[in-house]
């Protein structure tokens, strides 16, 4: 049988979908059988959902059938006087008052019973700080690391995050600009993310989706082709590229999770130009800036090195190291003509080496081959100096 995951293009699909369960058919789902709960909230959320769904289906069918029957049975007919309508019917009135009240009370208390645990996280939860901005996500783990893994979802670069299996994780979330909403359908969790305000939610993933391969430095599915992880989407309209504000969440064993997290925290072994490219994608630069010369929300990085940018206030500046650094840390100071003032500051979010890496990568995109080669040479020189210093 065709499962929900195949129907909705989720796990193993080609595009962004909503992986609800692993390995269960639509018939199993309709009758509460065979589902694999991907988080501690999946079972309780699904139970309430399907109770409401089937109550709604039952009464919709009954009411539509009765309406159709009464419309035919008591239709107006030539020569037949209409019957006088009764003023009331005690049994009928009690039935349509008491029965729905009982059903709605069950919905309320069952829903409340499922909802309250979602708001109170265990005291031993690992804390992950989530930052949302147009149009990307960033998670900072308890060791200060952020993911460097990215992939293409819906024609846009999206970060790939990891979570540990069978361990509670608390998300402390805030936005740099407008209201967003972090939604992981497979885990049955969603919470709005606000500027100037911290919102929280927590979850405990229960199904390992991948393992971390140290040699490949990448995630490898536990069952190839069967589970590509879980999609994270923004569920609150936030601007032009709202529909491309995706990420993928991978669930690892505790051992693999610690190894992956330690790997993300140490970037010293990555050359500056390569690290800059990773940061360009993982930190959300790619959401507004292109590297092929095409126009985006912000100026393209392609061929900009050494050029003169003219500003909305009439001033100008040559694009060099200081200009790029200032643009990253104080983006509102100088606005390039023809572009909106909407970039947020990365002050405090990047180390000095990460800033240097972004500048080095920017230089490699220069139209002047000498500048591009010099940038790569500088990256190689830094790695050589690190290697000689370690001996």
Tab-separated table of C-alpha atoms in Angstrom:
chain	number	residue	atom	x	y	z
A	1	UNK	CA	0.000	0.000	0.000
A	2	UNK	CA	1.046	3.612	-0.512
A	3	UNK	CA	2.040	5.241	2.792
A	4	UNK	CA	1.382	8.779	3.923
A	5	UNK	CA	5.047	9.569	3.480
A	6	UNK	CA	4.924	8.701	-0.196
A	7	UNK	CA	1.638	10.511	-0.755
A	8	UNK	CA	2.880	13.724	0.855
A	9	UNK	CA	6.414	13.609	-0.567
A	10	UNK	CA	8.059	13.437	2.822
A	11	UNK	CA	10.709	10.925	3.805
A	12	UNK	CA	12.619	9.883	0.752
A	13	UNK	CA	10.682	12.327	-1.438
A	14	UNK	CA	12.166	14.674	-4.005
A	15	UNK	CA	10.719	17.856	-2.586
A	16	UNK	CA	9.747	19.334	0.742
A	17	UNK	CA	6.889	17.356	2.223
A	18	UNK	CA	5.630	16.433	5.644
A	19	UNK	CA	6.926	13.066	6.827
A	20	UNK	CA	4.266	11.965	9.278
A	21	UNK	CA	5.328	8.425	10.102
A	22	UNK	CA	7.701	5.727	9.012
A	23	UNK	CA	6.490	2.616	7.250
A	24	UNK	CA	2.740	2.797	7.842
A	25	UNK	CA	0.037	2.746	5.184
A	26	UNK	CA	-2.840	5.170	4.870
A	27	UNK	CA	-5.233	2.453	6.064
A	28	UNK	CA	-3.147	1.873	9.181
A	29	UNK	CA	-3.113	5.595	9.853
A	30	UNK	CA	-6.877	5.921	9.527
A	31	UNK	CA	-7.432	3.166	12.052
A	32	UNK	CA	-4.612	4.010	14.475
A	33	UNK	CA	-2.467	0.992	13.604
A	34	UNK	CA	1.189	0.523	12.641
A	35	UNK	CA	2.437	4.079	13.159
A	36	UNK	CA	5.961	4.727	14.380
A	37	UNK	CA	5.963	7.678	16.767
A	38	UNK	CA	8.826	9.982	15.800
A	39	UNK	CA	8.623	12.028	19.012
A	40	UNK	CA	7.187	11.798	22.502
A	41	UNK	CA	4.261	14.003	21.401
A	42	UNK	CA	3.318	12.143	18.223
A	43	UNK	CA	1.035	9.540	19.836
A	44	UNK	CA	-0.991	11.883	22.029
A	45	UNK	CA	-1.316	14.538	19.302
A	46	UNK	CA	-2.441	11.999	16.717
A	47	UNK	CA	-4.977	10.460	19.066
A	48	UNK	CA	-6.681	13.801	19.738
A	49	UNK	CA	-6.518	14.743	16.066
A	50	UNK	CA	-8.146	11.531	14.850
A	51	UNK	CA	-10.804	11.649	17.558
A	52	UNK	CA	-11.819	15.130	16.347
A	53	UNK	CA	-11.502	13.995	12.723
A	54	UNK	CA	-13.743	10.940	13.050
A	55	UNK	CA	-16.349	12.736	15.180
A	56	UNK	CA	-16.475	15.417	12.469
A	57	UNK	CA	-16.705	12.851	9.671
A	58	UNK	CA	-19.460	10.902	11.427
A	59	UNK	CA	-21.680	13.913	12.078
A	60	UNK	CA	-21.021	15.399	8.645
A	61	UNK	CA	-22.217	12.181	6.991
A	62	UNK	CA	-25.221	11.843	9.319
A	63	UNK	CA	-26.301	15.473	8.964
A	64	UNK	CA	-25.871	15.575	5.188
A	65	UNK	CA	-27.792	12.313	4.831
A	66	UNK	CA	-30.626	13.576	7.038
A	67	UNK	CA	-30.721	16.894	5.230
A	68	UNK	CA	-30.955	15.120	1.880
A	69	UNK	CA	-33.656	12.769	3.136
A	70	UNK	CA	-35.748	15.565	4.681
A	71	UNK	CA	-35.366	17.733	1.580
A	72	UNK	CA	-36.828	14.925	-0.571
A	73	UNK	CA	-39.335	13.503	1.921
A	74	UNK	CA	-40.879	16.826	2.941
A	75	UNK	CA	-40.532	18.755	-0.288
A	76	UNK	CA	-43.395	20.968	-1.338
A	77	UNK	CA	-45.849	19.145	-3.635
A	78	UNK	CA	-48.769	20.534	-5.662
A	79	UNK	CA	-52.129	20.052	-3.944
A	80	UNK	CA	-50.628	18.993	-0.628
A	81	UNK	CA	-50.982	21.381	2.276
A	82	UNK	CA	-47.774	21.889	4.269
A	83	UNK	CA	-47.716	20.303	7.698
A	84	UNK	CA	-47.593	22.541	10.721
A	85	UNK	CA	-44.144	22.610	12.315
A	86	UNK	CA	-43.976	21.463	15.958
A	87	UNK	CA	-43.080	24.165	18.477
A	88	UNK	CA	-40.537	21.967	20.274
A	89	UNK	CA	-39.406	18.421	20.936
A	90	UNK	CA	-37.898	17.878	24.373
A	91	UNK	CA	-36.115	14.603	23.580
A	92	UNK	CA	-34.627	15.972	20.336
A	93	UNK	CA	-33.546	19.223	21.963
A	94	UNK	CA	-31.880	17.436	24.867
A	95	UNK	CA	-30.149	15.059	22.444
A	96	UNK	CA	-28.637	17.757	20.249
A	97	UNK	CA	-27.552	19.710	23.343
A	98	UNK	CA	-26.214	16.997	25.639
A	99	UNK	CA	-24.467	14.737	23.093
A	100	UNK	CA	-22.410	17.522	21.437
A	101	UNK	CA	-21.566	18.933	24.877
A	102	UNK	CA	-20.180	15.582	25.980
A	103	UNK	CA	-18.209	15.165	22.754
A	104	UNK	CA	-16.811	18.699	22.976
A	105	UNK	CA	-15.888	18.188	26.656
A	106	UNK	CA	-13.947	15.071	25.676
A	107	UNK	CA	-12.170	17.090	22.954
A	108	UNK	CA	-11.289	19.830	25.426
A	109	UNK	CA	-9.990	17.707	28.305
A	110	UNK	CA	-8.239	15.177	26.068
A	111	UNK	CA	-6.623	18.045	24.157
A	112	UNK	CA	-5.646	19.781	27.400
A	113	UNK	CA	-4.154	16.544	28.730
A	114	UNK	CA	-2.039	16.256	25.555
A	115	UNK	CA	-1.099	19.957	25.459
A	116	UNK	CA	0.066	20.612	29.036
A	117	UNK	CA	3.147	18.318	28.836
A	118	UNK	CA	4.236	20.235	25.727
A	119	UNK	CA	4.635	23.398	27.792
A	120	UNK	CA	6.726	21.971	30.656
A	121	UNK	CA	10.116	20.595	29.676
A	122	UNK	CA	12.131	18.196	31.859
A	123	UNK	CA	14.820	19.785	34.021
A	124	UNK	CA	17.587	17.833	32.259
A	125	UNK	CA	16.683	19.115	28.770
A	126	UNK	CA	19.536	20.172	26.522
A	127	UNK	CA	19.086	23.824	25.533
A	128	UNK	CA	19.366	24.894	21.893
A	129	UNK	CA	19.099	28.603	21.075
A	130	UNK	CA	17.166	29.209	17.872
A	131	UNK	CA	17.388	32.416	15.856
A	132	UNK	CA	15.010	33.062	12.961
A	133	UNK	CA	15.425	35.755	10.345
A	134	UNK	CA	14.296	36.422	6.815
A	135	UNK	CA	14.680	33.745	5.465
A	136	UNK	CA	16.662	31.225	7.434
A	137	UNK	CA	17.205	29.416	10.707
A	138	UNK	CA	20.211	29.154	13.017
A	139	UNK	CA	20.575	26.806	15.974
A	140	UNK	CA	23.326	27.357	18.551
A	141	UNK	CA	24.064	24.262	20.634
A	142	UNK	CA	25.192	24.126	24.253
A	143	UNK	CA	28.860	23.930	23.189
A	144	UNK	CA	28.539	27.109	21.123
A	145	UNK	CA	28.481	25.238	17.818
A	146	UNK	CA	26.239	25.939	14.843
A	147	UNK	CA	25.672	23.571	11.968
A	148	UNK	CA	27.828	23.810	8.864
A	149	UNK	CA	25.720	21.231	7.000
A	150	UNK	CA	23.410	22.501	4.263
A	151	UNK	CA	21.368	21.066	1.409
A	152	UNK	CA	19.058	22.387	-1.287
A	153	UNK	CA	15.339	22.365	-0.451
A	154	UNK	CA	12.790	24.100	-2.691
A	155	UNK	CA	15.600	25.555	-4.834
A	156	UNK	CA	17.219	27.257	-1.830
A	157	UNK	CA	20.103	26.375	0.472
A	158	UNK	CA	18.777	25.138	3.812
A	159	UNK	CA	20.631	24.209	7.016
A	160	UNK	CA	20.649	20.648	8.322
A	161	UNK	CA	20.355	20.367	12.101
A	162	UNK	CA	20.851	17.349	14.350
A	163	UNK	CA	19.092	16.178	17.508
A	164	UNK	CA	19.827	13.285	19.884
A	165	UNK	CA	17.432	10.359	20.160
A	166	UNK	CA	15.548	9.711	23.422
A	167	UNK	CA	16.811	12.902	25.059
A	168	UNK	CA	14.670	15.985	25.764
A	169	UNK	CA	15.685	19.150	23.939
A	170	UNK	CA	14.427	22.627	24.788
A	171	UNK	CA	14.376	25.329	22.116
A	172	UNK	CA	14.721	28.950	23.242
A	173	UNK	CA	13.655	30.956	20.202
A	174	UNK	CA	13.779	34.564	19.070
A	175	UNK	CA	13.556	36.462	15.797
A	176	UNK	CA	15.814	39.170	14.412
A	177	UNK	CA	13.123	40.828	12.314
A	178	UNK	CA	9.486	39.745	11.944
A	179	UNK	CA	7.297	37.009	13.430
A	180	UNK	CA	8.183	33.497	12.302
A	181	UNK	CA	6.933	30.089	13.439
A	182	UNK	CA	9.108	26.998	13.862
A	183	UNK	CA	7.176	23.936	12.748
A	184	UNK	CA	8.453	20.339	12.622
A	185	UNK	CA	5.423	18.358	11.415
A	186	UNK	CA	6.882	14.903	12.080
A	187	UNK	CA	7.421	15.788	15.759
A	188	UNK	CA	3.989	17.480	16.044
A	189	UNK	CA	5.492	20.675	17.436
A	190	UNK	CA	5.026	24.295	16.360
A	191	UNK	CA	5.612	27.599	18.128
A	192	UNK	CA	5.672	31.226	17.019
A	193	UNK	CA	9.035	33.011	17.128
A	194	UNK	CA	8.940	36.722	17.980
A	195	UNK	CA	11.370	39.656	17.823
A	196	UNK	CA	12.332	41.092	21.232
A	197	UNK	CA	10.761	38.123	23.014
A	198	UNK	CA	11.811	34.557	23.840
A	199	UNK	CA	9.390	31.730	23.163
A	200	UNK	CA	10.121	28.117	24.051
A	201	UNK	CA	9.111	24.589	23.200
A	202	UNK	CA	10.621	21.152	23.713
A	203	UNK	CA	10.590	17.681	22.226
A	204	UNK	CA	12.172	14.271	22.643
A	205	UNK	CA	12.834	12.532	19.308
A	206	UNK	CA	12.303	8.768	19.463
A	207	UNK	CA	13.476	7.439	16.076
A	208	UNK	CA	17.086	7.552	14.814
A	209	UNK	CA	17.121	8.654	11.179
A	210	UNK	CA	20.882	8.828	10.419
A	211	UNK	CA	24.364	8.041	11.620
A	212	UNK	CA	27.345	10.391	11.470
A	213	UNK	CA	30.153	9.223	9.188
A	214	UNK	CA	33.506	10.671	10.276
A	215	UNK	CA	35.208	9.831	6.983
A	216	UNK	CA	32.516	11.309	4.767
A	217	UNK	CA	31.882	14.117	7.274
A	218	UNK	CA	28.220	13.746	6.469
A	219	UNK	CA	24.998	12.107	7.613
A	220	UNK	CA	24.196	8.626	6.319
A	221	UNK	CA	20.578	7.359	6.475
A	222	UNK	CA	20.008	4.330	8.657
A	223	UNK	CA	17.848	2.851	5.901
A	224	UNK	CA	18.970	4.379	2.569
A	225	UNK	CA	16.086	5.899	0.641
A	226	UNK	CA	13.619	5.287	3.458
A	227	UNK	CA	14.262	8.230	5.754
A	228	UNK	CA	15.890	11.519	4.821
A	229	UNK	CA	15.135	13.142	8.144
A	230	UNK	CA	12.389	15.556	9.070
A	231	UNK	CA	11.493	18.891	7.538
A	232	UNK	CA	11.390	22.140	9.493
A	233	UNK	CA	9.290	24.933	8.005
A	234	UNK	CA	8.290	28.471	8.844
A	235	UNK	CA	4.538	28.425	9.434
A	236	UNK	CA	4.026	32.198	9.689
A	237	UNK	CA	4.133	34.325	6.536
A	238	UNK	CA	7.277	36.431	6.823
A	239	UNK	CA	7.969	37.954	3.410
A	240	UNK	CA	8.874	37.199	-0.188
A	241	UNK	CA	10.837	33.997	0.436
A	242	UNK	CA	8.689	32.611	3.237
A	243	UNK	CA	7.987	29.451	1.219
A	244	UNK	CA	11.726	28.776	0.997
A	245	UNK	CA	12.440	29.097	4.713
A	246	UNK	CA	13.158	25.400	5.196
A	247	UNK	CA	15.585	23.286	7.180
A	248	UNK	CA	16.055	19.588	7.750
A	249	UNK	CA	16.320	17.898	11.133
A	250	UNK	CA	18.375	14.731	11.548
A	251	UNK	CA	18.076	12.438	14.575
A	252	UNK	CA	21.277	10.687	15.687
A	253	UNK	CA	22.257	8.225	18.366
A	254	UNK	CA	23.722	9.851	21.455
A	255	UNK	CA	27.288	8.873	20.496
A	256	UNK	CA	26.980	10.139	16.917
A	257	UNK	CA	25.278	13.316	18.111
A	258	UNK	CA	28.176	14.182	20.425
A	259	UNK	CA	30.706	13.480	17.684
A	260	UNK	CA	28.818	15.631	15.181
A	261	UNK	CA	28.400	18.475	17.663
A	262	UNK	CA	32.102	18.458	18.523
A	263	UNK	CA	32.917	18.517	14.807
A	264	UNK	CA	30.747	21.586	14.235
A	265	UNK	CA	32.408	23.387	17.137
A	266	UNK	CA	35.917	22.959	15.726
A	267	UNK	CA	36.475	24.650	12.362
A	268	UNK	CA	40.243	25.150	12.637
A	269	UNK	CA	40.893	22.342	10.183
A	270	UNK	CA	38.812	23.941	7.416
A	271	UNK	CA	40.609	26.332	5.004
A	272	UNK	CA	39.310	29.903	5.144
A	273	UNK	CA	37.863	29.938	1.626
A	274	UNK	CA	36.013	26.623	2.183
A	275	UNK	CA	34.804	27.699	5.632
A	276	UNK	CA	33.573	30.978	4.173
A	277	UNK	CA	31.511	29.115	1.604
A	278	UNK	CA	30.026	26.876	4.310
A	279	UNK	CA	29.163	29.909	6.444
A	280	UNK	CA	27.708	31.722	3.424
A	281	UNK	CA	25.146	28.920	3.139
A	282	UNK	CA	24.624	27.932	6.763
A	283	UNK	CA	24.367	31.485	8.183
A	284	UNK	CA	21.698	32.522	5.684
A	285	UNK	CA	23.753	34.872	3.483
A	286	UNK	CA	22.591	32.868	0.478
A	287	UNK	CA	18.989	33.878	1.192
A	288	UNK	CA	19.648	37.435	-0.014
A	289	UNK	CA	22.977	37.415	-1.866
A	290	UNK	CA	23.883	35.406	-4.947
A	291	UNK	CA	27.306	34.178	-6.055
A	292	UNK	CA	26.466	33.997	-9.763
A	293	UNK	CA	25.799	37.676	-10.424
A	294	UNK	CA	22.011	37.432	-10.332
A	295	UNK	CA	20.114	40.118	-8.451
A	296	UNK	CA	18.668	39.234	-5.076
A	297	UNK	CA	17.350	41.041	-2.034
A	298	UNK	CA	20.935	42.198	-1.495
A	299	UNK	CA	23.839	42.841	-3.886
A	300	UNK	CA	25.456	39.812	-5.489
A	301	UNK	CA	28.863	38.797	-4.146
A	302	UNK	CA	29.989	37.779	-7.618
A	303	UNK	CA	32.470	40.282	-9.036
A	304	UNK	CA	31.892	42.842	-6.264
A	305	UNK	CA	35.379	42.684	-4.758
A	306	UNK	CA	37.315	45.840	-5.624
A	307	UNK	CA	34.277	47.533	-7.158
A	308	UNK	CA	32.783	50.808	-5.958
A	309	UNK	CA	29.379	50.628	-4.286
A	310	UNK	CA	27.242	53.752	-4.328
A	311	UNK	CA	24.975	54.310	-1.370
A	312	UNK	CA	21.436	55.598	-0.994
A	313	UNK	CA	22.718	58.645	0.925
A	314	UNK	CA	24.931	59.692	-2.004
A	315	UNK	CA	28.202	58.331	-0.618
A	316	UNK	CA	30.335	55.507	-1.990
A	317	UNK	CA	33.052	53.065	-0.956
A	318	UNK	CA	35.354	50.469	-2.478
A	319	UNK	CA	34.458	46.902	-1.574
A	320	UNK	CA	37.438	45.689	0.488
A	321	UNK	CA	38.056	43.850	3.777
A	322	UNK	CA	36.903	46.734	5.979
A	323	UNK	CA	33.808	47.380	3.899
A	324	UNK	CA	32.704	43.735	4.077
A	325	UNK	CA	33.370	43.514	7.809
A	326	UNK	CA	31.362	46.683	8.423
A	327	UNK	CA	28.533	45.433	6.192
A	328	UNK	CA	28.281	42.214	8.211
A	329	UNK	CA	28.434	43.826	11.648
A	330	UNK	CA	26.693	47.162	10.891
A	331	UNK	CA	24.612	46.509	7.750
A	332	UNK	CA	22.393	49.592	8.174
A	333	UNK	CA	25.322	52.018	8.182
A	334	UNK	CA	25.595	52.129	4.383
A	335	UNK	CA	22.734	51.008	2.119
A	336	UNK	CA	23.627	50.266	-1.494
A	337	UNK	CA	21.461	52.149	-3.998
A	338	UNK	CA	18.500	50.132	-5.217
A	339	UNK	CA	18.382	47.735	-2.258
A	340	UNK	CA	16.230	47.789	0.890
A	341	UNK	CA	17.544	48.323	4.399
A	342	UNK	CA	16.568	44.964	5.838
A	343	UNK	CA	19.761	43.041	6.652
A	344	UNK	CA	20.182	42.254	10.341
A	345	UNK	CA	23.480	42.575	12.187
A	346	UNK	CA	25.681	39.543	12.838
A	347	UNK	CA	27.422	41.302	15.723
A	348	UNK	CA	28.416	38.703	18.332
A	349	UNK	CA	27.442	35.758	16.125
A	350	UNK	CA	30.692	35.272	14.237
A	351	UNK	CA	34.231	34.776	15.497
A	352	UNK	CA	37.104	36.762	14.017
A	353	UNK	CA	38.171	33.722	11.992
A	354	UNK	CA	34.646	33.245	10.664
A	355	UNK	CA	34.567	36.893	9.583
A	356	UNK	CA	37.916	36.419	7.878
A	357	UNK	CA	36.592	33.250	6.223
A	358	UNK	CA	33.595	35.092	4.764
A	359	UNK	CA	35.889	37.873	3.498
A	360	UNK	CA	38.228	35.309	1.945
A	361	UNK	CA	35.372	33.531	0.203
A	362	UNK	CA	34.086	36.909	-1.030
A	363	UNK	CA	37.527	37.593	-2.535
A	364	UNK	CA	37.501	34.262	-4.412
A	365	UNK	CA	34.415	35.499	-6.299
A	366	UNK	CA	36.303	38.472	-7.744
A	367	UNK	CA	36.257	38.982	-11.508
A	368	UNK	CA	39.982	39.662	-11.256
A	369	UNK	CA	41.750	36.248	-11.378
A	370	UNK	CA	44.694	37.673	-9.444
A	371	UNK	CA	42.453	38.645	-6.498
A	372	UNK	CA	40.757	35.241	-6.491
A	373	UNK	CA	44.078	33.403	-6.579
A	374	UNK	CA	45.494	35.630	-3.824
A	375	UNK	CA	42.543	34.778	-1.595
A	376	UNK	CA	43.075	31.039	-2.096
A	377	UNK	CA	46.803	31.477	-1.498
A	378	UNK	CA	46.084	33.279	1.789
A	379	UNK	CA	43.818	30.428	2.868
A	380	UNK	CA	46.510	27.858	2.046
A	381	UNK	CA	49.136	29.917	3.857
A	382	UNK	CA	47.027	30.081	7.013
A	383	UNK	CA	46.533	26.299	6.984
A	384	UNK	CA	50.282	25.770	6.446
A	385	UNK	CA	51.082	28.042	9.383
A	386	UNK	CA	48.625	26.128	11.564
A	387	UNK	CA	50.197	22.844	10.529
A	388	UNK	CA	53.750	24.038	11.212
A	389	UNK	CA	52.714	25.501	14.550
A	390	UNK	CA	51.176	22.198	15.605
A	391	UNK	CA	54.426	20.298	15.036
